[in-house]
Amino acid sequence: MMRVFLAIPLPETVRDQLSIVAQMLPVPRRVPPENLHLTLTFLGDASARDLEALHSALEGVQVPSFPIALRGLDVFGRDKPKSVHATIAPQPALTRLAGKVETAARRAGIEVAARKFVPHVTLARFRPAEVDVPRLERAIIDLAGVSAGPFDVTGFTLYQSHLGDGPPVYEVLAEYELRS
Ligand code: 3AM
């Protein structure tokens, strides 16, 4: 089985901008710049057979390319934060794309947890006890004006996540282009 997810890769300039922002956060374990991405759907463990069915289903996803922009920061976990992320300016085309890839995954027989799509780019992950929460909250307010992009989303990628000691290694399994 392979641990896989579908995500939008980010241009290098955007990853560079975001990693500078991440450096300004009082947090441990920032996401390495090369790992920054925007998850569309986490698929979990899939077999090679699942992935073949998924590949056929994803080739049928036809969505025109669209721009997105990153604006400001937020946390997951509220008063016990577990991660900090850059938020994405509202873009209905992005929500539609996430809906279509999720439907394609279900059609391919992959169980996808039903959860609301909250578009984000994770900048750091940690345990709540590892951060000074008021200090982190102040940093997020101070950095409310950060932005990156806009840039055109021209495709999305199927990644395999290899877990080990240290940050995960994301391997590209397949790339899907959006129509320009
Ligand atoms: O980088 P982000 O935050 O978009 O948190 C994991 C990461 O998301 C998420 O999948 C992305 C690639 O690893 N993820 C990991 N395990 C998950 C799970 N069990 C999960 N998302 C939902 N359920």
PDB file of C-alpha atoms and ligand atoms in Angstrom:
ATOM      1  CA  MET A   1       0.000   0.000   0.000  1.00  0.00           C
ATOM      2  CA  MET A   2       1.103   3.555  -0.639  1.00  0.00           C
ATOM      3  CA  ARG A   3       0.272   6.634   1.399  1.00  0.00           C
ATOM      4  CA  VAL A   4      -0.898   9.135  -1.208  1.00  0.00           C
ATOM      5  CA  PHE A   5      -2.494  12.542  -1.588  1.00  0.00           C
ATOM      6  CA  LEU A   6      -3.443  14.953  -4.355  1.00  0.00           C
ATOM      7  CA  ALA A   7      -2.106  18.480  -4.156  1.00  0.00           C
ATOM      8  CA  ILE A   8      -1.343  21.601  -6.128  1.00  0.00           C
ATOM      9  CA  PRO A   9       2.408  22.185  -6.319  1.00  0.00           C
ATOM     10  CA  LEU A  10       3.474  25.786  -5.740  1.00  0.00           C
ATOM     11  CA  PRO A  11       5.817  27.857  -7.926  1.00  0.00           C
ATOM     12  CA  GLU A  12       9.309  28.177  -6.480  1.00  0.00           C
ATOM     13  CA  THR A  13       8.919  31.947  -5.969  1.00  0.00           C
ATOM     14  CA  VAL A  14       5.814  31.332  -3.831  1.00  0.00           C
ATOM     15  CA  ARG A  15       7.561  28.584  -1.840  1.00  0.00           C
ATOM     16  CA  ASP A  16      10.487  30.944  -1.231  1.00  0.00           C
ATOM     17  CA  GLN A  17       8.138  33.694  -0.028  1.00  0.00           C
ATOM     18  CA  LEU A  18       6.298  31.301   2.270  1.00  0.00           C
ATOM     19  CA  SER A  19       9.467  29.872   3.761  1.00  0.00           C
ATOM     20  CA  ILE A  20      10.589  33.404   4.679  1.00  0.00           C
ATOM     21  CA  VAL A  21       7.233  33.895   6.433  1.00  0.00           C
ATOM     22  CA  ALA A  22       7.643  30.534   8.198  1.00  0.00           C
ATOM     23  CA  GLN A  23      11.045  31.657   9.510  1.00  0.00           C
ATOM     24  CA  MET A  24       9.314  34.567  11.252  1.00  0.00           C
ATOM     25  CA  LEU A  25       6.991  32.257  13.211  1.00  0.00           C
ATOM     26  CA  PRO A  26       7.908  31.199  16.765  1.00  0.00           C
ATOM     27  CA  VAL A  27       7.413  27.489  16.023  1.00  0.00           C
ATOM     28  CA  PRO A  28       9.471  24.303  15.792  1.00  0.00           C
ATOM     29  CA  ARG A  29       9.473  22.011  12.732  1.00  0.00           C
ATOM     30  CA  ARG A  30       8.740  24.256   9.791  1.00  0.00           C
ATOM     31  CA  VAL A  31       7.791  22.505   6.546  1.00  0.00           C
ATOM     32  CA  PRO A  32      10.897  22.438   4.303  1.00  0.00           C
ATOM     33  CA  PRO A  33      10.430  24.765   1.281  1.00  0.00           C
ATOM     34  CA  GLU A  34      10.440  21.862  -1.201  1.00  0.00           C
ATOM     35  CA  ASN A  35       7.516  20.228   0.662  1.00  0.00           C
ATOM     36  CA  LEU A  36       5.165  23.246   0.607  1.00  0.00           C
ATOM     37  CA  HIS A  37       1.965  22.376  -1.294  1.00  0.00           C
ATOM     38  CA  LEU A  38      -1.793  22.904  -1.294  1.00  0.00           C
ATOM     39  CA  THR A  39      -3.567  19.621  -0.525  1.00  0.00           C
ATOM     40  CA  LEU A  40      -6.711  18.918  -2.555  1.00  0.00           C
ATOM     41  CA  THR A  41      -7.509  15.516  -1.026  1.00  0.00           C
ATOM     42  CA  PHE A  42      -5.697  13.217   1.366  1.00  0.00           C
ATOM     43  CA  LEU A  43      -6.263   9.676   0.106  1.00  0.00           C
ATOM     44  CA  GLY A  44      -4.430   7.629   2.730  1.00  0.00           C
ATOM     45  CA  ASP A  45      -3.325   4.086   1.935  1.00  0.00           C
ATOM     46  CA  ALA A  46      -4.009   2.980  -1.626  1.00  0.00           C
ATOM     47  CA  SER A  47      -3.014  -0.118  -3.608  1.00  0.00           C
ATOM     48  CA  ALA A  48      -1.427  -0.032  -7.072  1.00  0.00           C
ATOM     49  CA  ARG A  49      -4.807  -1.200  -8.396  1.00  0.00           C
ATOM     50  CA  ASP A  50      -6.624   1.696  -6.656  1.00  0.00           C
ATOM     51  CA  LEU A  51      -4.132   4.096  -8.194  1.00  0.00           C
ATOM     52  CA  GLU A  52      -4.735   2.766 -11.699  1.00  0.00           C
ATOM     53  CA  ALA A  53      -8.482   3.312 -11.288  1.00  0.00           C
ATOM     54  CA  LEU A  54      -7.766   6.741  -9.806  1.00  0.00           C
ATOM     55  CA  HIS A  55      -5.522   7.636 -12.734  1.00  0.00           C
ATOM     56  CA  SER A  56      -8.315   6.876 -15.245  1.00  0.00           C
ATOM     57  CA  ALA A  57     -10.839   8.838 -13.181  1.00  0.00           C
ATOM     58  CA  LEU A  58      -8.505  11.844 -12.838  1.00  0.00           C
ATOM     59  CA  GLU A  59      -7.811  11.956 -16.550  1.00  0.00           C
ATOM     60  CA  GLY A  60     -11.520  12.711 -16.922  1.00  0.00           C
ATOM     61  CA  VAL A  61     -11.319  15.767 -14.649  1.00  0.00           C
ATOM     62  CA  GLN A  62     -11.633  18.752 -16.952  1.00  0.00           C
ATOM     63  CA  VAL A  63     -11.261  22.103 -15.276  1.00  0.00           C
ATOM     64  CA  PRO A  64      -9.850  25.296 -16.801  1.00  0.00           C
ATOM     65  CA  SER A  65      -6.784  26.757 -15.094  1.00  0.00           C
ATOM     66  CA  PHE A  66      -7.467  29.553 -12.611  1.00  0.00           C
ATOM     67  CA  PRO A  67      -5.507  31.969 -10.402  1.00  0.00           C
ATOM     68  CA  ILE A  68      -5.083  31.696  -6.664  1.00  0.00           C
ATOM     69  CA  ALA A  69      -3.450  33.946  -4.090  1.00  0.00           C
ATOM     70  CA  LEU A  70      -2.277  33.390  -0.520  1.00  0.00           C
ATOM     71  CA  ARG A  71      -3.420  35.920   2.047  1.00  0.00           C
ATOM     72  CA  GLY A  72      -2.633  35.873   5.771  1.00  0.00           C
ATOM     73  CA  LEU A  73      -2.085  33.037   8.243  1.00  0.00           C
ATOM     74  CA  ASP A  74      -4.196  30.864  10.518  1.00  0.00           C
ATOM     75  CA  VAL A  75      -3.868  27.797  12.751  1.00  0.00           C
ATOM     76  CA  PHE A  76      -5.583  24.433  12.961  1.00  0.00           C
ATOM     77  CA  GLY A  77      -6.439  23.522  16.530  1.00  0.00           C
ATOM     78  CA  ARG A  78      -7.742  26.911  17.802  1.00  0.00           C
ATOM     79  CA  ASP A  79      -6.503  27.433  21.383  1.00  0.00           C
ATOM     80  CA  LYS A  80      -4.389  24.255  21.173  1.00  0.00           C
ATOM     81  CA  PRO A  81      -2.733  24.884  17.814  1.00  0.00           C
ATOM     82  CA  LYS A  82      -1.172  21.936  15.975  1.00  0.00           C
ATOM     83  CA  SER A  83      -0.169  23.667  12.752  1.00  0.00           C
ATOM     84  CA  VAL A  84       0.109  27.072  11.110  1.00  0.00           C
ATOM     85  CA  HIS A  85      -0.878  27.625   7.515  1.00  0.00           C
ATOM     86  CA  ALA A  86      -1.183  30.319   4.878  1.00  0.00           C
ATOM     87  CA  THR A  87      -4.797  30.835   3.883  1.00  0.00           C
ATOM     88  CA  ILE A  88      -6.001  31.031   0.293  1.00  0.00           C
ATOM     89  CA  ALA A  89      -8.089  33.966  -0.943  1.00  0.00           C
ATOM     90  CA  PRO A  90     -11.604  32.681  -1.817  1.00  0.00           C
ATOM     91  CA  GLN A  91     -11.598  31.014  -5.241  1.00  0.00           C
ATOM     92  CA  PRO A  92     -14.697  28.996  -6.232  1.00  0.00           C
ATOM     93  CA  ALA A  93     -12.756  27.271  -9.053  1.00  0.00           C
ATOM     94  CA  LEU A  94     -10.388  25.791  -6.446  1.00  0.00           C
ATOM     95  CA  THR A  95     -13.277  24.425  -4.369  1.00  0.00           C
ATOM     96  CA  ARG A  96     -14.789  22.960  -7.565  1.00  0.00           C
ATOM     97  CA  LEU A  97     -11.492  21.286  -8.477  1.00  0.00           C
ATOM     98  CA  ALA A  98     -11.171  19.791  -4.973  1.00  0.00           C
ATOM     99  CA  GLY A  99     -14.762  18.496  -5.257  1.00  0.00           C
ATOM    100  CA  LYS A 100     -14.035  16.907  -8.632  1.00  0.00           C
ATOM    101  CA  VAL A 101     -10.865  15.144  -7.549  1.00  0.00           C
ATOM    102  CA  GLU A 102     -12.621  13.863  -4.438  1.00  0.00           C
ATOM    103  CA  THR A 103     -15.468  12.507  -6.583  1.00  0.00           C
ATOM    104  CA  ALA A 104     -12.926  10.907  -8.933  1.00  0.00           C
ATOM    105  CA  ALA A 105     -11.217   9.225  -5.960  1.00  0.00           C
ATOM    106  CA  ARG A 106     -14.525   7.861  -4.655  1.00  0.00           C
ATOM    107  CA  ARG A 107     -15.402   6.584  -8.143  1.00  0.00           C
ATOM    108  CA  ALA A 108     -12.073   4.784  -8.163  1.00  0.00           C
ATOM    109  CA  GLY A 109     -13.139   3.034  -4.957  1.00  0.00           C
ATOM    110  CA  ILE A 110     -10.888   4.990  -2.595  1.00  0.00           C
ATOM    111  CA  GLU A 111     -12.490   5.948   0.707  1.00  0.00           C
ATOM    112  CA  VAL A 112     -12.080   9.658   1.306  1.00  0.00           C
ATOM    113  CA  ALA A 113     -12.971  11.107   4.703  1.00  0.00           C
ATOM    114  CA  ALA A 114     -15.914  13.510   4.379  1.00  0.00           C
ATOM    115  CA  ARG A 115     -14.533  16.788   5.653  1.00  0.00           C
ATOM    116  CA  LYS A 116     -15.000  20.349   4.521  1.00  0.00           C
ATOM    117  CA  PHE A 117     -12.317  21.542   2.126  1.00  0.00           C
ATOM    118  CA  VAL A 118     -10.323  24.292   3.834  1.00  0.00           C
ATOM    119  CA  PRO A 119      -7.708  25.353   1.292  1.00  0.00           C
ATOM    120  CA  HIS A 120      -4.384  26.046   3.005  1.00  0.00           C
ATOM    121  CA  VAL A 121      -0.629  25.649   2.742  1.00  0.00           C
ATOM    122  CA  THR A 122       0.815  24.229   5.967  1.00  0.00           C
ATOM    123  CA  LEU A 123       3.946  26.093   7.082  1.00  0.00           C
ATOM    124  CA  ALA A 124       4.721  24.259  10.352  1.00  0.00           C
ATOM    125  CA  ARG A 125       3.437  21.314  12.418  1.00  0.00           C
ATOM    126  CA  PHE A 126       4.021  20.786  16.139  1.00  0.00           C
ATOM    127  CA  ARG A 127       2.446  19.683  19.407  1.00  0.00           C
ATOM    128  CA  PRO A 128       0.479  22.393  21.254  1.00  0.00           C
ATOM    129  CA  ALA A 129       2.832  22.076  24.258  1.00  0.00           C
ATOM    130  CA  GLU A 130       5.806  22.961  22.048  1.00  0.00           C
ATOM    131  CA  VAL A 131       4.645  26.518  21.326  1.00  0.00           C
ATOM    132  CA  ASP A 132       4.054  29.664  23.340  1.00  0.00           C
ATOM    133  CA  VAL A 133       0.450  30.146  22.201  1.00  0.00           C
ATOM    134  CA  PRO A 134       0.048  33.886  22.996  1.00  0.00           C
ATOM    135  CA  ARG A 135       3.365  34.584  21.256  1.00  0.00           C
ATOM    136  CA  LEU A 136       2.278  32.557  18.224  1.00  0.00           C
ATOM    137  CA  GLU A 137      -1.082  34.371  18.144  1.00  0.00           C
ATOM    138  CA  ARG A 138       0.685  37.748  18.193  1.00  0.00           C
ATOM    139  CA  ALA A 139       3.007  36.672  15.375  1.00  0.00           C
ATOM    140  CA  ILE A 140       0.025  35.594  13.284  1.00  0.00           C
ATOM    141  CA  ILE A 141      -1.670  38.957  13.840  1.00  0.00           C
ATOM    142  CA  ASP A 142       1.559  40.796  12.982  1.00  0.00           C
ATOM    143  CA  LEU A 143       1.867  38.742   9.793  1.00  0.00           C
ATOM    144  CA  ALA A 144      -1.802  39.170   8.793  1.00  0.00           C
ATOM    145  CA  GLY A 145      -0.737  41.269   5.799  1.00  0.00           C
ATOM    146  CA  VAL A 146       1.515  38.609   4.241  1.00  0.00           C
ATOM    147  CA  SER A 147       0.602  37.530   0.753  1.00  0.00           C
ATOM    148  CA  ALA A 148       1.984  35.503  -2.116  1.00  0.00           C
ATOM    149  CA  GLY A 149       0.815  35.255  -5.704  1.00  0.00           C
ATOM    150  CA  PRO A 150      -1.556  35.425  -7.437  1.00  0.00           C
ATOM    151  CA  PHE A 151      -0.368  32.627  -9.714  1.00  0.00           C
ATOM    152  CA  ASP A 152      -2.146  30.354 -12.171  1.00  0.00           C
ATOM    153  CA  VAL A 153      -2.940  26.820 -11.087  1.00  0.00           C
ATOM    154  CA  THR A 154      -2.100  24.846 -14.210  1.00  0.00           C
ATOM    155  CA  GLY A 155      -2.275  21.350 -12.790  1.00  0.00           C
ATOM    156  CA  PHE A 156      -2.222  19.075  -9.801  1.00  0.00           C
ATOM    157  CA  THR A 157      -0.070  16.173  -8.688  1.00  0.00           C
ATOM    158  CA  LEU A 158      -0.487  12.743  -7.122  1.00  0.00           C
ATOM    159  CA  TYR A 159       2.161  12.424  -4.414  1.00  0.00           C
ATOM    160  CA  GLN A 160       3.324   9.458  -2.413  1.00  0.00           C
ATOM    161  CA  SER A 161       4.298  10.430   1.109  1.00  0.00           C
ATOM    162  CA  HIS A 162       7.266   8.541   2.568  1.00  0.00           C
ATOM    163  CA  LEU A 163       7.324   8.885   6.338  1.00  0.00           C
ATOM    164  CA  GLY A 164      10.422   8.394   8.418  1.00  0.00           C
ATOM    165  CA  ASP A 165      12.535  10.329  10.877  1.00  0.00           C
ATOM    166  CA  GLY A 166      12.385  14.009  10.025  1.00  0.00           C
ATOM    167  CA  PRO A 167      10.200  15.602   7.366  1.00  0.00           C
ATOM    168  CA  PRO A 168       8.260  13.350   4.965  1.00  0.00           C
ATOM    169  CA  VAL A 169       9.607  12.866   1.458  1.00  0.00           C
ATOM    170  CA  TYR A 170       6.995  13.531  -1.216  1.00  0.00           C
ATOM    171  CA  GLU A 171       7.452  11.579  -4.432  1.00  0.00           C
ATOM    172  CA  VAL A 172       5.612  12.622  -7.600  1.00  0.00           C
ATOM    173  CA  LEU A 173       3.607   9.647  -8.951  1.00  0.00           C
ATOM    174  CA  ALA A 174       1.577  11.438 -11.641  1.00  0.00           C
ATOM    175  CA  GLU A 175       0.830  14.937 -12.871  1.00  0.00           C
ATOM    176  CA  TYR A 176      -2.477  16.196 -14.267  1.00  0.00           C
ATOM    177  CA  GLU A 177      -2.772  19.349 -16.355  1.00  0.00           C
ATOM    178  CA  LEU A 178      -5.655  21.776 -16.297  1.00  0.00           C
ATOM    179  CA  ARG A 179      -6.808  23.312 -19.573  1.00  0.00           C
ATOM    180  CA  SER A 180      -5.315  26.774 -20.128  1.00  0.00           C
TER     181      SER A 180
HETATM  182  O1  3AM B   1       0.103  19.556   4.273  1.00  0.00           O
HETATM  183  P1  3AM B   1      -1.364  19.554   4.587  1.00  0.00           P
HETATM  184  O2  3AM B   1      -1.702  20.182   5.889  1.00  0.00           O
HETATM  185  O3  3AM B   1      -2.189  20.054   3.498  1.00  0.00           O
HETATM  186  O4  3AM B   1      -1.720  16.906   7.123  1.00  0.00           O
HETATM  187  C1  3AM B   1      -1.372  16.126   5.987  1.00  0.00           C
HETATM  188  C2  3AM B   1      -0.960  16.966   4.811  1.00  0.00           C
HETATM  189  O5  3AM B   1      -1.817  18.048   4.716  1.00  0.00           O
HETATM  190  C3  3AM B   1      -2.589  15.475   5.444  1.00  0.00           C
HETATM  191  O6  3AM B   1      -2.266  15.167   4.107  1.00  0.00           O
HETATM  192  C4  3AM B   1      -1.302  16.077   3.628  1.00  0.00           C
HETATM  193  C5  3AM B   1      -0.108  15.357   3.084  1.00  0.00           C
HETATM  194  O7  3AM B   1       0.470  14.533   4.049  1.00  0.00           O
HETATM  195  N1  3AM B   1      -2.947  14.281   6.198  1.00  0.00           N
HETATM  196  C6  3AM B   1      -2.126  13.383   6.747  1.00  0.00           C
HETATM  197  N2  3AM B   1      -2.833  12.423   7.358  1.00  0.00           N
HETATM  198  C7  3AM B   1      -4.136  12.735   7.212  1.00  0.00           C
HETATM  199  C8  3AM B   1      -5.361  12.140   7.607  1.00  0.00           C
HETATM  200  N3  3AM B   1      -5.388  11.002   8.283  1.00  0.00           N
HETATM  201  C9  3AM B   1      -4.209  13.932   6.470  1.00  0.00           C
HETATM  202  N4  3AM B   1      -5.369  14.516   6.143  1.00  0.00           N
HETATM  203  C10 3AM B   1      -6.491  13.902   6.561  1.00  0.00           C
HETATM  204  N5  3AM B   1      -6.500  12.752   7.259  1.00  0.00           N
END
